[in-house]
Coordinates of C-alpha atoms and ligand atoms in Angstrom, one line a residue:
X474 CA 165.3 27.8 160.5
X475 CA 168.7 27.4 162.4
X476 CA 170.5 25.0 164.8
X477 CA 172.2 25.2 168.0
X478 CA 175.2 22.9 168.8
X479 CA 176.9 22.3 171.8
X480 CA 180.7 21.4 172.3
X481 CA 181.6 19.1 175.2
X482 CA 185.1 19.5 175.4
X483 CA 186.1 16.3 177.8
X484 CA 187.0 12.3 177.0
X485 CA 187.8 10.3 179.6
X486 CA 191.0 8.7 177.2
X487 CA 192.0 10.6 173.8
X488 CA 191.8 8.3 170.6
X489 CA 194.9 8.2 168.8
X490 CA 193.6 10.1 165.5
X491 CA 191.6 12.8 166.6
X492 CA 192.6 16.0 166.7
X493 CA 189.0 17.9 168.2
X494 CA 189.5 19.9 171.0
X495 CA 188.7 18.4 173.8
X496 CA 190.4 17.6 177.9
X497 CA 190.8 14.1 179.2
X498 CA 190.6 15.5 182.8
X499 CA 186.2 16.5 183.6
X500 CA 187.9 18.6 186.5
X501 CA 186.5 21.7 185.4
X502 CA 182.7 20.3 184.0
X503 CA 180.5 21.8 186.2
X504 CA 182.1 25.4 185.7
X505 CA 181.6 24.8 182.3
X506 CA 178.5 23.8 182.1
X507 CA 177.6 27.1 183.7
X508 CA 179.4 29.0 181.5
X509 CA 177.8 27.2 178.6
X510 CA 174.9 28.2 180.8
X511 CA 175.5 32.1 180.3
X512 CA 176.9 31.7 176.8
X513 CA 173.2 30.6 175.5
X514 CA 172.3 33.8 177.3
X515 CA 175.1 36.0 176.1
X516 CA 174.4 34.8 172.6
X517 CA 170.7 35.0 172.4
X518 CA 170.6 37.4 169.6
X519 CA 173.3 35.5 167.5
X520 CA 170.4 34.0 165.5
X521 CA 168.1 37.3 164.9
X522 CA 165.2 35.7 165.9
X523 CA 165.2 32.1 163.7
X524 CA 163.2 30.0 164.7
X525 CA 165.2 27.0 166.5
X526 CA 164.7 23.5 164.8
X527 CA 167.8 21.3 165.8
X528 CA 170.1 21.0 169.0
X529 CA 173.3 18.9 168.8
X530 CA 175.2 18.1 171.9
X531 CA 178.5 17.1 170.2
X532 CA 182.4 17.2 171.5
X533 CA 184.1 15.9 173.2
X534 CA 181.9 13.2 174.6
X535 CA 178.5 14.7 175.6
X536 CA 177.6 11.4 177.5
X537 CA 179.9 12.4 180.0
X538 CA 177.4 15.3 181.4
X539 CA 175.3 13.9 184.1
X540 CA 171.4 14.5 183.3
X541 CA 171.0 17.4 185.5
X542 CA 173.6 19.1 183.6
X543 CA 172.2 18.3 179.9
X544 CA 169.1 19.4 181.7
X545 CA 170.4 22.9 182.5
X546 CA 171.4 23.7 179.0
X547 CA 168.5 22.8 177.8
X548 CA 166.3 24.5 179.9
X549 CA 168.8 27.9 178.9
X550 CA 168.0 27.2 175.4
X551 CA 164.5 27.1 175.8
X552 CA 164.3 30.5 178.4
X553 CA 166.6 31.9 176.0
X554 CA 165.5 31.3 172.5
X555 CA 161.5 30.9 173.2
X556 CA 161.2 30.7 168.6
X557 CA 161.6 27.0 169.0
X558 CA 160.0 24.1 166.5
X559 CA 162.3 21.2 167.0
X560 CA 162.7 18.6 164.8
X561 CA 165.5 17.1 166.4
X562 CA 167.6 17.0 169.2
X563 CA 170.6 14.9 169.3
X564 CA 173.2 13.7 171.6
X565 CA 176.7 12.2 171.0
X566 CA 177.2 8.7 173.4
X567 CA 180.2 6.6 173.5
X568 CA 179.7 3.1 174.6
X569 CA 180.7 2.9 177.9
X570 CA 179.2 5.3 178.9
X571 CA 175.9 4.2 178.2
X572 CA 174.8 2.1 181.3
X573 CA 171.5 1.2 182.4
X574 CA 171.0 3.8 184.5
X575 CA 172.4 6.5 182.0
X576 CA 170.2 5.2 179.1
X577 CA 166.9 5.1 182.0
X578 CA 168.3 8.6 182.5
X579 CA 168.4 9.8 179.3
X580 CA 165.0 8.5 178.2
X581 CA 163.9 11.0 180.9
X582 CA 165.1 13.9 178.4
X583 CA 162.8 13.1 176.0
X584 CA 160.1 15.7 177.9
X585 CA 162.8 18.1 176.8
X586 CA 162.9 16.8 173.4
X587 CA 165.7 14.6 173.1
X588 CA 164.8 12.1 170.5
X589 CA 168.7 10.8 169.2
X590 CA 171.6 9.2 169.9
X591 CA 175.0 9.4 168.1
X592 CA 176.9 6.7 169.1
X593 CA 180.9 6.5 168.7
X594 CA 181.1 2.7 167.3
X595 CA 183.6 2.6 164.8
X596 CA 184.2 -0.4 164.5
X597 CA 182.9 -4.0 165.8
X598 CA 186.4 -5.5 166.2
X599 CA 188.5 -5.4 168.9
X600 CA 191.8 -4.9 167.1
X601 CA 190.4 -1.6 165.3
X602 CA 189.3 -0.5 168.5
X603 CA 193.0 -0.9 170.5
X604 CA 194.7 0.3 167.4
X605 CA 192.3 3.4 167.9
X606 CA 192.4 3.5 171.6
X607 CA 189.0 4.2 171.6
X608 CA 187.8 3.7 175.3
X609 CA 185.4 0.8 174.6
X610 CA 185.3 -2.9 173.5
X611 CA 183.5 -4.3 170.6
X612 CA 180.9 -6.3 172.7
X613 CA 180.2 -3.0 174.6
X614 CA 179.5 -1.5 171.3
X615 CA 176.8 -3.9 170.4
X616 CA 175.7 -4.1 173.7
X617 CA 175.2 -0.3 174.5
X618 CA 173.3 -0.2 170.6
X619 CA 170.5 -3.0 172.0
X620 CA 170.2 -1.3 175.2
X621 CA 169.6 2.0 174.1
X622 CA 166.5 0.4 171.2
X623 CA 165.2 -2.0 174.1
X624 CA 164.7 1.1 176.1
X625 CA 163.2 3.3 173.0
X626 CA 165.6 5.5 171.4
X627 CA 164.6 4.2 168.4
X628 CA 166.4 7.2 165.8
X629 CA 169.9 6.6 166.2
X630 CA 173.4 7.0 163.9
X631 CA 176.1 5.5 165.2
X632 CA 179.7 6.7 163.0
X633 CA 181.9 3.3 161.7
X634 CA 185.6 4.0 160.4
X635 CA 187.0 2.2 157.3
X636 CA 190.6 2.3 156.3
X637 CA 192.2 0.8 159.4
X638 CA 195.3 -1.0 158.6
X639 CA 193.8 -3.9 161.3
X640 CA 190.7 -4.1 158.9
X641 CA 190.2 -6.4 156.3
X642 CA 188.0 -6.0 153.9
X643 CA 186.0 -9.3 155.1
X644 CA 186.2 -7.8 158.5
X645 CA 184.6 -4.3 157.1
X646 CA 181.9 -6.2 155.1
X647 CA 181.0 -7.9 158.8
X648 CA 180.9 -4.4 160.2
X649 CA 178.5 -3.1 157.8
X650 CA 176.3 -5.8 158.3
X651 CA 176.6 -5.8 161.8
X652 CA 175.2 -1.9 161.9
X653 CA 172.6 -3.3 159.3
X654 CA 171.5 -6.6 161.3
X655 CA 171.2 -4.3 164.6
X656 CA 168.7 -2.1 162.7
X657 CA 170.4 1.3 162.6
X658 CA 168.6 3.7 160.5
X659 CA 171.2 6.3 159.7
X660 CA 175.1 5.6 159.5
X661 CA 177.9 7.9 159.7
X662 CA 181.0 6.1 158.3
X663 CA 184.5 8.0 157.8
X664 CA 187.8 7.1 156.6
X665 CA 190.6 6.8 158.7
X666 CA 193.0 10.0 158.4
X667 CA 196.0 10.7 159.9
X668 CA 195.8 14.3 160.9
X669 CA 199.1 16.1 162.2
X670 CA 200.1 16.4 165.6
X671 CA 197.8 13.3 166.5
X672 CA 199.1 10.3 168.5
X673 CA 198.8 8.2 165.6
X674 CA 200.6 10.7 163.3
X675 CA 203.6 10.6 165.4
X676 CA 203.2 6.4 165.9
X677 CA 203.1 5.8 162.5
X678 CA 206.4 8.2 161.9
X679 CA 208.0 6.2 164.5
X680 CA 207.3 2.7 163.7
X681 CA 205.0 2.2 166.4
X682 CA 202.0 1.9 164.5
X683 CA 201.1 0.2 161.1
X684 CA 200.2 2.9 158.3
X685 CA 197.1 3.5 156.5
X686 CA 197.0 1.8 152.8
X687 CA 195.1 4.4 150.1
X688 CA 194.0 1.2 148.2
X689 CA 192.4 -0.2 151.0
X690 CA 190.8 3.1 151.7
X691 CA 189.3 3.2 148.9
X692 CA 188.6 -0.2 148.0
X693 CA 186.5 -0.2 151.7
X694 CA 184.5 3.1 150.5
X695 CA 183.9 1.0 147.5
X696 CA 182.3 -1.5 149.1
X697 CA 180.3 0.8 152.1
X698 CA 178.5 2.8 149.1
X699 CA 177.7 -0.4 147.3
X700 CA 176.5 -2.2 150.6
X701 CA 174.2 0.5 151.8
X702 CA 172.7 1.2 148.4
X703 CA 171.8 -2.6 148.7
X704 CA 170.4 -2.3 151.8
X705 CA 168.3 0.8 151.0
X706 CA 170.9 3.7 152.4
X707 CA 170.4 6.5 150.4
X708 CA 173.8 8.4 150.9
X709 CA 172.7 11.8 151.5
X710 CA 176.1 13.2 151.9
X711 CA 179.7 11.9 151.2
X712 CA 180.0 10.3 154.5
X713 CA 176.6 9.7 155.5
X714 CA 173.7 7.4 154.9
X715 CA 170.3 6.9 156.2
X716 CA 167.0 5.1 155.8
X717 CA 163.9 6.9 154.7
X718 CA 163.2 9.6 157.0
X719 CA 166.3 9.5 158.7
X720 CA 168.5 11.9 157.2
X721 CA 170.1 13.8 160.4
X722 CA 168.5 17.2 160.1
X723 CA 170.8 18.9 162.2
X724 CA 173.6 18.2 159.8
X725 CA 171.9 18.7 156.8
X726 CA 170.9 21.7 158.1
X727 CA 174.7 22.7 157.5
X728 CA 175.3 21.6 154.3
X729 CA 172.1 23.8 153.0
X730 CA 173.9 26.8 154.9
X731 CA 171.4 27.4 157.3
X732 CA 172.3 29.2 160.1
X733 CA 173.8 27.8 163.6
X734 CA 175.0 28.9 166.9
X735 CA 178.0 27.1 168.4
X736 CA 178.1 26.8 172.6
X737 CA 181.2 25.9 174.1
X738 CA 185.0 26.0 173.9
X739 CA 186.0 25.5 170.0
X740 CA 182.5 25.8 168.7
X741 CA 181.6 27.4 165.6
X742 CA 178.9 29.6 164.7
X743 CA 177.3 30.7 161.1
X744 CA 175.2 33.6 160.4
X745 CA 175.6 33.2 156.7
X746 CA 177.8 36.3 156.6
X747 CA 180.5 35.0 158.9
X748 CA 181.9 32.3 160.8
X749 CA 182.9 32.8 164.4
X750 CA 184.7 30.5 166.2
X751 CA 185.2 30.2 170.0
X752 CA 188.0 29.8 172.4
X753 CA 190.1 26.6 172.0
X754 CA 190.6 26.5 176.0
X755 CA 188.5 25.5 178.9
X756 CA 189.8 28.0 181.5
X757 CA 190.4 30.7 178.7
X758 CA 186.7 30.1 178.1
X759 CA 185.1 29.8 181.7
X760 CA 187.0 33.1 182.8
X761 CA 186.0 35.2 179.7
X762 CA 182.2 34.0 179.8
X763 CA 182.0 34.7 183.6
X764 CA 183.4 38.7 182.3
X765 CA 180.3 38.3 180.0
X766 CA 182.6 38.2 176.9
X767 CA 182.0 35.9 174.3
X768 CA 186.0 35.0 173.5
X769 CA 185.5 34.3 169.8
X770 CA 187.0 35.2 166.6
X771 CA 185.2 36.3 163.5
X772 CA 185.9 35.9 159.4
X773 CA 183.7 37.8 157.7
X774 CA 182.9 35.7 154.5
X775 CA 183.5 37.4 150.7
X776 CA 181.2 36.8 147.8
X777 CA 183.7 34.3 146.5
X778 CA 184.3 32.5 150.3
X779 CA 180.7 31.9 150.6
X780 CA 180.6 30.9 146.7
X781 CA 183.4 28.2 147.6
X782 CA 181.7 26.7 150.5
X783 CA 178.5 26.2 149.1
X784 CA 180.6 24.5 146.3
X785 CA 182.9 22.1 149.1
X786 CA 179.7 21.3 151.2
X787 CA 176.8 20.8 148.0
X788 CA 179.0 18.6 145.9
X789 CA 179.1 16.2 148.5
X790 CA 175.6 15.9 149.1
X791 CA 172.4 14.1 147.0
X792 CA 170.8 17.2 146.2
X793 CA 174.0 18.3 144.0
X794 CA 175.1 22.1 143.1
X795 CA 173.0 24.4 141.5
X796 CA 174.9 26.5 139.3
X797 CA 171.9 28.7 139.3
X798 CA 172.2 29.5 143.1
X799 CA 172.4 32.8 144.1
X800 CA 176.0 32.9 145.5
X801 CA 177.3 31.2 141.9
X802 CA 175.4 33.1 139.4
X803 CA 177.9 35.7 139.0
X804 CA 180.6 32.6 138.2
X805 CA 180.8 31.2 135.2
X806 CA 181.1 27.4 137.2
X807 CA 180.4 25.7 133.0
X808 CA 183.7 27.6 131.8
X809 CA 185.2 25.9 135.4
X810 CA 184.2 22.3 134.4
X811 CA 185.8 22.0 131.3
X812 CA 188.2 21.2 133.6
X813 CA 187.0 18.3 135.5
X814 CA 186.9 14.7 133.5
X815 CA 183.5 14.3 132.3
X816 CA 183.0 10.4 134.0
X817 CA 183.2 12.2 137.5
X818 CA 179.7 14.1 137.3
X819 CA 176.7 14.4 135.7
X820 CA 174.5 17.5 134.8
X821 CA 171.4 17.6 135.2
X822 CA 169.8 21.1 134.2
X823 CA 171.4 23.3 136.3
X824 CA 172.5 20.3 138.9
X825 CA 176.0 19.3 139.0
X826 CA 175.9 15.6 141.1
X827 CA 178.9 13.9 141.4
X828 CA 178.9 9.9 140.3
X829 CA 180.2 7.3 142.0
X830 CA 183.5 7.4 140.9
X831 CA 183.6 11.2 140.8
X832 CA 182.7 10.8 144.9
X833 CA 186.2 9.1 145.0
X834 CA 187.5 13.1 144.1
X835 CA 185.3 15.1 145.8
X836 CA 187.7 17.5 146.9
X837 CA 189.7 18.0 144.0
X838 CA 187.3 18.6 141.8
X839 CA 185.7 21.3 144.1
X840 CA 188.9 23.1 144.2
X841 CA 189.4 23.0 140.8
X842 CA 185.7 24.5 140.6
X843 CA 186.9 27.0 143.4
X844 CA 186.6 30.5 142.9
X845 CA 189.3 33.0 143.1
X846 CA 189.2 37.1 143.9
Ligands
LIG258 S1 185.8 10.1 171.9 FE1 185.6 11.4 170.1 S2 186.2 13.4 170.7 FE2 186.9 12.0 172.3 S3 189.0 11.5 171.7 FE3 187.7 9.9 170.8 S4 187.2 10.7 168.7 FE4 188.0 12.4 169.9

């Protein structure tokens, strides 16, 4: 089983912490939608025959594609990879874009098997929104949410931010239970991070914009996990939680290292073997795909690479790390723990899960877990 996922490079305003490649002018959409076109084409063999079981339309903003032009890809996917037994197909909306008319639009996907929106909430307060320069309001937010269930897309996600120096923790309760109250099934919900080179990065250097506080970081991760275990979230992966049945296959897909094909400018593929990565550049990317060249680089992955993924991504999920699996069992991961403070994880058989206070850690304790050539 494997997964195709589209990148939409384009945002109509960039937020001030993200750092994804992407173009706040849609000047050159239609070009690239036809070189996304001929990329599915290009890259039909990229899978070796898998059978297809998720698509992801992620960016960027995929809402900003008119119907027509989801349409096209889609029908290229299908003529392209005809091993198809989808279980999902997903597409990334921000608020205001999510009319009336879009949402009627989009419904009119579903014959092509679009059964799932990601929406781009963050947060239901104003103030966290400016301070993020997202592109929407709060009421938009909520509004867009309704909408979208009133007219049937019943299995959605939308993502929610913690850590923002606007957000009280009073404020973060009320957006959890805001997400709750509205129904939402599955929740993606990521701290706030100050990545280099973003807007917010160089804000916050310059006194421009307030910092982010670790303790209230983690003090709001605190109360997420203990709030959606309450509510009957299982949290399936670090930063994601869901209602029975509802666990985004697409993603989890990725964190049990199953293949997937990346389409678009900055997209990343994974055969297992290697990642390949594509073309950080829209017009780099149209004008090689129209020579029928793929403009991608490749890492071929070693024995200990793909030993220290499956470490990073597994720790962080419910299902744990199995030190039996076949890319650790030449590791001697027990010897490796000695190292890690015992309250952080339990071990179960052969099952290394972290606890709660161990998920506070996650990444240091799988690089101290990491393996070395
Ligand atoms: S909408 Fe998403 S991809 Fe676009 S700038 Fe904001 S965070 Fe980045």
């Amino acid at each position: 089983m494997a997964g195709i996922y589209i990148h939409i490079p384009f945002c109509k305003q960039a937020c001030h912490y993200c750092n994804f490649y992407l173009s706040v002018s849609t000047a050159l959409k239609s070009d690239l939608v036809r070189a996304i076109v001929k990329e599915i084409e290009l890259s039909k063999d990229y899978l070796d025959g898998e059978v297809i079981e998720t698509i992801y339309f992620g960016g960027g903003t995929p809402s900003l594609l008119d119907v027509d032009e989801i349409r096209s890809i889609l029908e290229a996917i299908y003529q392209f990879h005809p091993k198809i037994n989808l279980q999902e197909l997903t597409l990334e909306a921000n608020p205001d874009d999510l009319t009336n008319e879009k949402i009627s639009e989009l419904i009119s996907l579903r014959s092509l098997g679009l059964d799932r929106l990601s929406i781009g909430v963050q947060s239901f307060y104003d103030a966290d929104l400016i301070y993020m320069n997202r592109g929407h309001s709060a009421q938009e937010a909520s509004s867009a949410i309704k909408r979208a269930q009133d007219a049937g897309f019943d299995n959605m996600t939308i993502d929610l931010i913690y850590g923002t120096p606007t957000m009280s923790d009073e404020n973060w309760i009320n957006n959890i239970r805001t997400a709750h109250e509205l129904g939402i099934p599955h929740i993606s919900s990521y701290a706030l991070t100050i990545e280099p080179k973003t807007y917010l990065d160089k804000y916050i250097k310059t006194g421009r914009a307030l910092p982010v506080n670790e303790a209230q970081t983690v003090r709001q991760f605190d109360i997420l996990m203990s709030m959606m275990d309450e509510n009957n979230y299982d949290q399936y992966e670090m930063s994601n939680f869901a209602r029975e049945g509802h666990y985004a296959i697409h993603n989890t897909n990725y964190w049990l290292g199953k293949k997937y094909l990346g389409l678009g400018p900055s997209a990343h593929s994974y055969d297992r073997q290697s990642r390949r990565w594509n073309i950080a550049n829209n017009l780099n990317y149209i004008k090689n795909i129209n020579d029928s060249v793929i403009p991608a680089e490749i890492e071929h992955l070693s024995p200990s690479q793909q030993a220290n993924e499956y470490i990073m991504t597994s720790l962080r999920t419910i299902w744990g790390m199995n030190i039996s699996d076949l890319r650790l069992m030449m590791y001697d991961l027990k010897k490796s723990l000695d190292g890690v403070d015992p309250s952080f994880y339990l071990l179960e058989g052969n099952v290394l899960k972290l606890t709660q206070k161990g998920k506070h850690y996650a990444d240091r304790i799988a690089s101290d877990l990491f393996i070395e050539d």
